[in-house]
C-alpha positions as a Markdown table, in Angstrom:
| # | Residue | x | y | z |
|---|---|---|---|---|
| 1 | Met | 129.9 | 82.1 | 106.1 |
| 2 | Arg | 126.6 | 84.5 | 105.8 |
| 3 | Thr | 124.7 | 82.0 | 104.4 |
| 4 | Leu | 126.1 | 79.5 | 106.9 |
| 5 | Ile | 125.0 | 82.3 | 110.1 |
| 6 | Ala | 121.8 | 82.9 | 108.0 |
| 7 | Ser | 120.6 | 78.9 | 107.3 |
| 8 | Val | 121.6 | 78.8 | 111.5 |
| 9 | Lys | 119.3 | 81.9 | 111.7 |
| 10 | Ile | 116.4 | 80.3 | 109.8 |
| 11 | Phe | 116.8 | 77.0 | 111.9 |
| 12 | Leu | 116.5 | 78.7 | 115.4 |
| 13 | Leu | 113.8 | 80.7 | 113.3 |
| 14 | Ile | 111.7 | 77.9 | 112.7 |
| 15 | Thr | 111.9 | 75.0 | 115.8 |
| 16 | Phe | 111.4 | 78.7 | 117.6 |
| 17 | Thr | 108.1 | 78.9 | 116.2 |
| 18 | Leu | 107.2 | 75.2 | 116.1 |
| 19 | Ser | 107.8 | 74.5 | 119.5 |
| 20 | Leu | 105.5 | 78.2 | 120.6 |
| 21 | Tyr | 102.9 | 77.4 | 118.6 |
| 22 | Leu | 102.6 | 74.0 | 120.1 |
| 23 | Ile | 102.6 | 74.6 | 122.9 |
| 24 | Tyr | 100.0 | 77.7 | 122.3 |
| 25 | Leu | 97.5 | 74.9 | 120.0 |
| 26 | Leu | 97.6 | 73.2 | 123.1 |
| 27 | Ala | 96.3 | 76.4 | 125.6 |
| 28 | Tyr | 94.1 | 77.0 | 122.8 |
| 29 | Ala | 92.2 | 73.7 | 122.5 |
| 30 | Phe | 91.9 | 73.9 | 126.0 |
| 31 | Val | 90.7 | 77.4 | 126.2 |
| 32 | Arg | 88.0 | 77.1 | 123.4 |
| 33 | Leu | 86.8 | 73.8 | 124.8 |
| 34 | Val | 85.5 | 75.4 | 128.2 |
| 35 | Arg | 84.3 | 79.0 | 125.6 |
| 36 | Leu | 86.6 | 81.5 | 127.6 |
| 37 | Pro | 88.5 | 84.2 | 125.0 |
| 38 | Tyr | 91.1 | 83.2 | 123.6 |
| 39 | Glu | 92.3 | 86.6 | 122.3 |
| 40 | Pro | 94.3 | 87.2 | 125.7 |
| 41 | Leu | 96.1 | 83.9 | 125.0 |
| 42 | Arg | 97.2 | 85.0 | 121.3 |
| 43 | Asn | 98.0 | 88.2 | 122.3 |
| 44 | Leu | 101.0 | 86.6 | 124.5 |
| 45 | Tyr | 102.3 | 84.2 | 122.3 |
| 46 | Met | 102.7 | 86.7 | 119.2 |
| 47 | Tyr | 103.7 | 89.1 | 121.8 |
| 48 | Thr | 106.5 | 86.0 | 123.3 |
| 49 | Trp | 107.0 | 85.2 | 118.9 |
| 50 | Ser | 107.6 | 88.6 | 118.3 |
| 51 | Lys | 110.4 | 89.0 | 120.5 |
| 52 | Gly | 111.6 | 86.0 | 120.0 |
| 53 | Met | 112.3 | 87.0 | 116.0 |
| 54 | Cys | 114.1 | 90.1 | 117.1 |
| 55 | Ile | 116.3 | 88.2 | 119.0 |
| 56 | Val | 116.9 | 85.2 | 116.3 |
| 57 | Leu | 117.4 | 87.9 | 113.5 |
| 58 | Asn | 118.9 | 90.6 | 115.5 |
| 59 | Ile | 115.8 | 93.2 | 114.6 |
| 60 | Arg | 115.8 | 96.2 | 116.2 |
| 61 | Val | 112.5 | 97.9 | 117.0 |
| 62 | Lys | 112.1 | 101.7 | 117.6 |
| 63 | Thr | 108.4 | 102.8 | 118.8 |
| 64 | Glu | 107.5 | 106.9 | 118.1 |
| 65 | Gly | 104.0 | 107.8 | 119.5 |
| 66 | Glu | 101.8 | 106.6 | 121.4 |
| 67 | Pro | 99.7 | 103.1 | 120.5 |
| 68 | Pro | 96.6 | 103.1 | 121.3 |
| 69 | Glu | 94.2 | 100.4 | 123.9 |
| 70 | Ala | 92.0 | 97.9 | 122.4 |
| 71 | Pro | 89.6 | 98.4 | 120.9 |
| 72 | Phe | 90.4 | 100.6 | 118.4 |
| 73 | Phe | 90.7 | 100.1 | 114.2 |
| 74 | Leu | 94.5 | 100.9 | 112.6 |
| 75 | Val | 95.4 | 101.3 | 109.1 |
| 76 | Ser | 99.5 | 100.8 | 108.5 |
| 77 | Asn | 101.0 | 101.0 | 105.2 |
| 78 | His | 103.0 | 97.3 | 104.1 |
| 79 | Leu | 106.3 | 96.4 | 102.6 |
| 80 | Ser | 107.1 | 93.2 | 105.1 |
| 81 | Tyr | 105.7 | 89.9 | 105.9 |
| 82 | Ile | 107.8 | 90.8 | 109.4 |
| 83 | Asp | 105.8 | 94.2 | 109.1 |
| 84 | Ile | 103.3 | 91.7 | 112.2 |
| 85 | Ile | 106.5 | 92.1 | 114.2 |
| 86 | Pro | 106.5 | 96.2 | 115.4 |
| 87 | Leu | 103.0 | 96.1 | 115.2 |
| 88 | Tyr | 102.3 | 92.5 | 117.6 |
| 89 | Leu | 105.1 | 94.2 | 120.3 |
| 90 | Asn | 102.9 | 97.1 | 120.4 |
| 91 | Leu | 99.4 | 96.2 | 120.2 |
| 92 | Lys | 97.2 | 93.8 | 121.1 |
| 93 | Cys | 95.5 | 93.2 | 117.5 |
| 94 | Thr | 94.7 | 91.1 | 114.6 |
| 95 | Phe | 94.8 | 91.7 | 111.0 |
| 96 | Val | 93.1 | 91.1 | 107.7 |
| 97 | Ala | 94.8 | 88.9 | 105.1 |
| 98 | Lys | 94.0 | 87.8 | 101.6 |
| 99 | Lys | 92.7 | 85.0 | 101.4 |
| 100 | Glu | 96.0 | 82.7 | 99.7 |
| 101 | Val | 97.6 | 83.4 | 102.7 |
| 102 | Arg | 95.0 | 80.9 | 104.7 |
| 103 | Ser | 96.0 | 77.9 | 101.9 |
| 104 | Trp | 100.1 | 77.8 | 102.7 |
| 105 | Pro | 101.1 | 75.0 | 103.7 |
| 106 | Leu | 100.6 | 75.1 | 108.3 |
| 107 | Leu | 101.7 | 78.5 | 107.8 |
| 108 | Gly | 97.5 | 79.0 | 106.5 |
| 109 | Phe | 96.5 | 76.8 | 109.7 |
| 110 | Met | 99.0 | 79.1 | 112.0 |
| 111 | Val | 97.8 | 82.0 | 111.2 |
| 112 | Lys | 94.0 | 80.7 | 111.1 |
| 113 | Thr | 94.3 | 80.0 | 114.5 |
| 114 | Met | 95.5 | 83.9 | 115.8 |
| 115 | Gly | 92.2 | 85.1 | 114.5 |
| 116 | Val | 93.3 | 86.4 | 110.8 |
| 117 | Ile | 90.1 | 87.6 | 109.0 |
| 118 | Phe | 91.2 | 86.1 | 105.5 |
| 119 | Ile | 89.5 | 88.5 | 102.8 |
| 120 | Asp | 89.1 | 87.4 | 98.4 |
| 121 | Arg | 90.0 | 90.6 | 96.8 |
| 122 | Ser | 88.7 | 89.1 | 93.6 |
| 123 | Ile | 85.1 | 88.7 | 94.7 |
| 124 | Lys | 83.7 | 92.9 | 94.9 |
| 125 | Arg | 80.8 | 91.1 | 97.2 |
| 126 | Asp | 83.4 | 89.7 | 100.0 |
| 127 | Val | 83.8 | 92.8 | 101.0 |
| 128 | Thr | 79.9 | 93.1 | 102.7 |
| 129 | Arg | 80.9 | 89.6 | 104.4 |
| 130 | Val | 84.6 | 90.9 | 105.8 |
| 131 | Asn | 82.7 | 94.1 | 107.0 |
| 132 | Glu | 80.2 | 91.8 | 109.1 |
| 133 | Ile | 82.5 | 90.3 | 110.9 |
| 134 | Leu | 84.9 | 93.4 | 111.5 |
| 135 | Ser | 81.4 | 94.8 | 113.0 |
| 136 | Lys | 81.6 | 91.5 | 115.6 |
| 137 | Ser | 85.5 | 91.4 | 116.2 |
| 138 | Leu | 86.4 | 94.5 | 117.9 |
| 139 | Asn | 86.7 | 94.0 | 121.7 |
| 140 | Lys | 88.4 | 94.8 | 124.8 |
| 141 | Tyr | 91.0 | 92.3 | 124.1 |
| 142 | Gln | 92.0 | 93.2 | 120.5 |
| 143 | Gly | 91.9 | 95.9 | 118.0 |
| 144 | Met | 91.6 | 95.5 | 114.4 |
| 145 | Ile | 94.5 | 96.5 | 111.8 |
| 146 | Leu | 94.2 | 96.6 | 107.4 |
| 147 | Phe | 96.5 | 97.6 | 105.2 |
| 148 | Pro | 94.5 | 99.7 | 102.9 |
| 149 | Glu | 97.2 | 99.8 | 100.2 |
| 150 | Gly | 95.8 | 96.5 | 99.2 |
| 151 | Thr | 99.7 | 95.2 | 99.0 |
| 152 | Thr | 103.3 | 95.2 | 100.0 |
| 153 | Ser | 105.5 | 97.8 | 98.4 |
| 154 | Gly | 109.4 | 98.9 | 98.6 |
| 155 | Gly | 108.9 | 101.5 | 100.8 |
| 156 | Asp | 109.6 | 104.7 | 98.7 |
| 157 | Gln | 106.1 | 105.6 | 99.0 |
| 158 | Leu | 102.6 | 105.5 | 100.1 |
| 159 | Leu | 100.8 | 103.7 | 97.2 |
| 160 | Pro | 96.9 | 104.6 | 97.0 |
| 161 | Phe | 94.3 | 103.0 | 99.3 |
| 162 | Arg | 91.6 | 100.9 | 98.6 |
| 163 | Pro | 88.6 | 102.0 | 101.1 |
| 164 | Ser | 86.3 | 99.5 | 100.4 |
| 165 | Leu | 87.5 | 98.4 | 103.8 |
| 166 | Leu | 87.3 | 101.3 | 105.3 |
| 167 | Asp | 83.3 | 100.9 | 105.0 |
| 168 | Tyr | 82.4 | 99.2 | 108.3 |
| 169 | Pro | 85.0 | 102.2 | 110.5 |
| 170 | Ala | 82.9 | 105.1 | 108.1 |
| 171 | Ser | 79.2 | 103.8 | 108.3 |
| 172 | Glu | 80.0 | 103.6 | 112.3 |
| 173 | Glu | 82.3 | 106.9 | 112.7 |
| 174 | Ile | 84.7 | 104.5 | 114.6 |
| 175 | Pro | 88.0 | 106.9 | 114.9 |
| 176 | Val | 90.6 | 105.3 | 112.2 |
| 177 | Tyr | 94.3 | 105.4 | 114.2 |
| 178 | Tyr | 97.0 | 105.4 | 111.7 |
| 179 | Ser | 100.8 | 104.2 | 112.0 |
| 180 | Thr | 103.8 | 104.0 | 109.5 |
| 181 | Ile | 106.3 | 101.7 | 109.3 |
| 182 | Trp | 109.9 | 101.7 | 107.5 |
| 183 | Tyr | 113.3 | 99.9 | 107.6 |
| 184 | Ser | 117.1 | 100.4 | 107.4 |
| 185 | Thr | 120.3 | 97.8 | 107.4 |
| 186 | Ala | 123.6 | 97.5 | 108.3 |
| 187 | Glu | 124.7 | 98.8 | 104.9 |
| 188 | Glu | 127.9 | 100.6 | 106.1 |
| 189 | Lys | 129.2 | 96.6 | 106.7 |
| 190 | Gly | 127.3 | 95.3 | 104.0 |
| 191 | Asp | 124.4 | 94.4 | 104.0 |
| 192 | Pro | 121.8 | 95.2 | 101.5 |
| 193 | Pro | 119.4 | 97.8 | 101.4 |
| 194 | Ala | 116.7 | 97.5 | 103.3 |
| 195 | Asp | 114.5 | 97.7 | 100.4 |
| 196 | Ile | 115.8 | 94.4 | 98.4 |
| 197 | Ser | 116.3 | 92.8 | 101.6 |
| 198 | Val | 113.4 | 93.4 | 104.2 |
| 199 | Cys | 110.5 | 94.5 | 101.5 |
| 200 | Phe | 109.2 | 91.8 | 100.6 |
| 201 | Tyr | 106.9 | 92.8 | 97.2 |
| 202 | Gly | 106.2 | 92.4 | 93.8 |
| 203 | Lys | 107.4 | 88.9 | 92.2 |
| 204 | Arg | 111.3 | 89.5 | 92.3 |
| 205 | Asp | 111.7 | 86.8 | 94.6 |
| 206 | Pro | 109.8 | 83.5 | 95.8 |
| 207 | Phe | 109.5 | 82.9 | 99.2 |
| 208 | His | 112.3 | 81.1 | 101.1 |
| 209 | Lys | 114.7 | 83.5 | 99.2 |
| 210 | His | 113.7 | 86.1 | 100.1 |
| 211 | Val | 114.2 | 84.5 | 103.8 |
| 212 | Met | 117.6 | 84.1 | 103.1 |
| 213 | Lys | 117.9 | 87.6 | 102.1 |
| 214 | Leu | 116.6 | 88.6 | 105.5 |
| 215 | Ala | 118.6 | 86.5 | 108.0 |
| 216 | Lys | 121.6 | 87.6 | 105.9 |
| 217 | Asn | 121.5 | 91.1 | 107.0 |
| 218 | Arg | 123.6 | 91.5 | 110.1 |
| 219 | Arg | 120.8 | 93.9 | 111.4 |
| 220 | Val | 118.0 | 95.0 | 110.7 |
| 221 | Asp | 116.5 | 98.2 | 112.3 |
| 222 | Cys | 113.0 | 98.7 | 112.2 |
| 223 | Thr | 110.7 | 101.8 | 113.0 |
| 224 | Ile | 107.0 | 102.3 | 113.9 |
| 225 | Arg | 105.5 | 105.6 | 114.1 |
| 226 | Phe | 101.5 | 106.2 | 115.3 |
| 227 | Cys | 99.7 | 108.6 | 114.8 |
| 228 | Ser | 99.1 | 111.4 | 117.4 |
| 229 | Thr | 95.4 | 111.8 | 116.6 |
| 230 | Pro | 92.9 | 109.6 | 115.1 |
| 231 | Val | 90.9 | 110.1 | 111.9 |
| 232 | Gln | 86.7 | 109.9 | 112.1 |
| 233 | Cys | 84.5 | 110.7 | 108.9 |
| 234 | Gly | 81.6 | 108.7 | 107.6 |
| 235 | Asp | 82.1 | 108.5 | 104.2 |
| 236 | Arg | 84.8 | 106.1 | 103.0 |
| 237 | Lys | 86.9 | 107.2 | 100.1 |
| 238 | Ile | 87.0 | 110.7 | 102.0 |
| 239 | Leu | 88.1 | 108.8 | 104.8 |
| 240 | Ala | 90.9 | 106.6 | 103.0 |
| 241 | Gln | 91.8 | 110.5 | 101.5 |
| 242 | Lys | 92.5 | 111.8 | 105.6 |
| 243 | Leu | 94.2 | 108.7 | 106.4 |
| 244 | His | 96.3 | 108.8 | 103.2 |
| 245 | Gln | 97.6 | 112.4 | 103.9 |
| 246 | Gly | 98.1 | 111.8 | 107.8 |
| 247 | Met | 99.9 | 108.8 | 106.8 |
| 248 | Ser | 102.0 | 110.4 | 104.8 |
| 249 | Lys | 102.9 | 113.3 | 107.0 |
| 250 | Ile | 104.1 | 110.5 | 109.4 |
| 251 | Phe | 105.6 | 108.2 | 106.4 |
| 252 | Glu | 109.6 | 108.5 | 106.3 |
| 253 | Pro | 111.3 | 106.2 | 102.8 |
| 254 | Thr | 112.6 | 102.9 | 103.3 |
| 255 | Arg | 115.9 | 102.8 | 101.5 |
């Protein structure tokens, strides 16, 4: 029965995503044609999409602290592909993502039209290119979000940060906000723990199998907690250390 319910959820998820994206794409093409900023449209689309995902997958998002207003620079821990849901529900933003996402069938194109900035982590000099793009992307319609761990985790701890992408906020001494995300499931009703069925890390499952695991959950509780004070520092390595220390204080492990 859980497999049948999960299959229905995934069908609704795909149908809703594609239908809403088609509307967005038509509006996006018009906005680009008349040279208006597309970010407000993208923000509305992603907020609506996130709300829909919460209904389909029964994700309950709890927000603690005050989300920053755009423009801002924010870092967060990274647990799953659904991390973008609590972030888009609370923030007008875009992301820096690994370049592999761009080559995903259909999803890569969709993500590209969301204004996501791609980075090739295998090429050191690509950081310079990305930092130049970052310097031009902050505006009143969007902030920038980085996942400084550089990969996803099971949520039992914060991984070490990679300071290279903090070069731009460090060199300009831009205040950097931070947030932490953690998940739980309805284990009392038989759902598997969130680190298995929500966190997507390592090479344990292919993407489609993990989506099925996620959809089989009866409920997913997500908490996102924002810092009260941003961190500012002119040295990217020290900035990374201070952000890690600050996030450690507001971090709760996913179990």
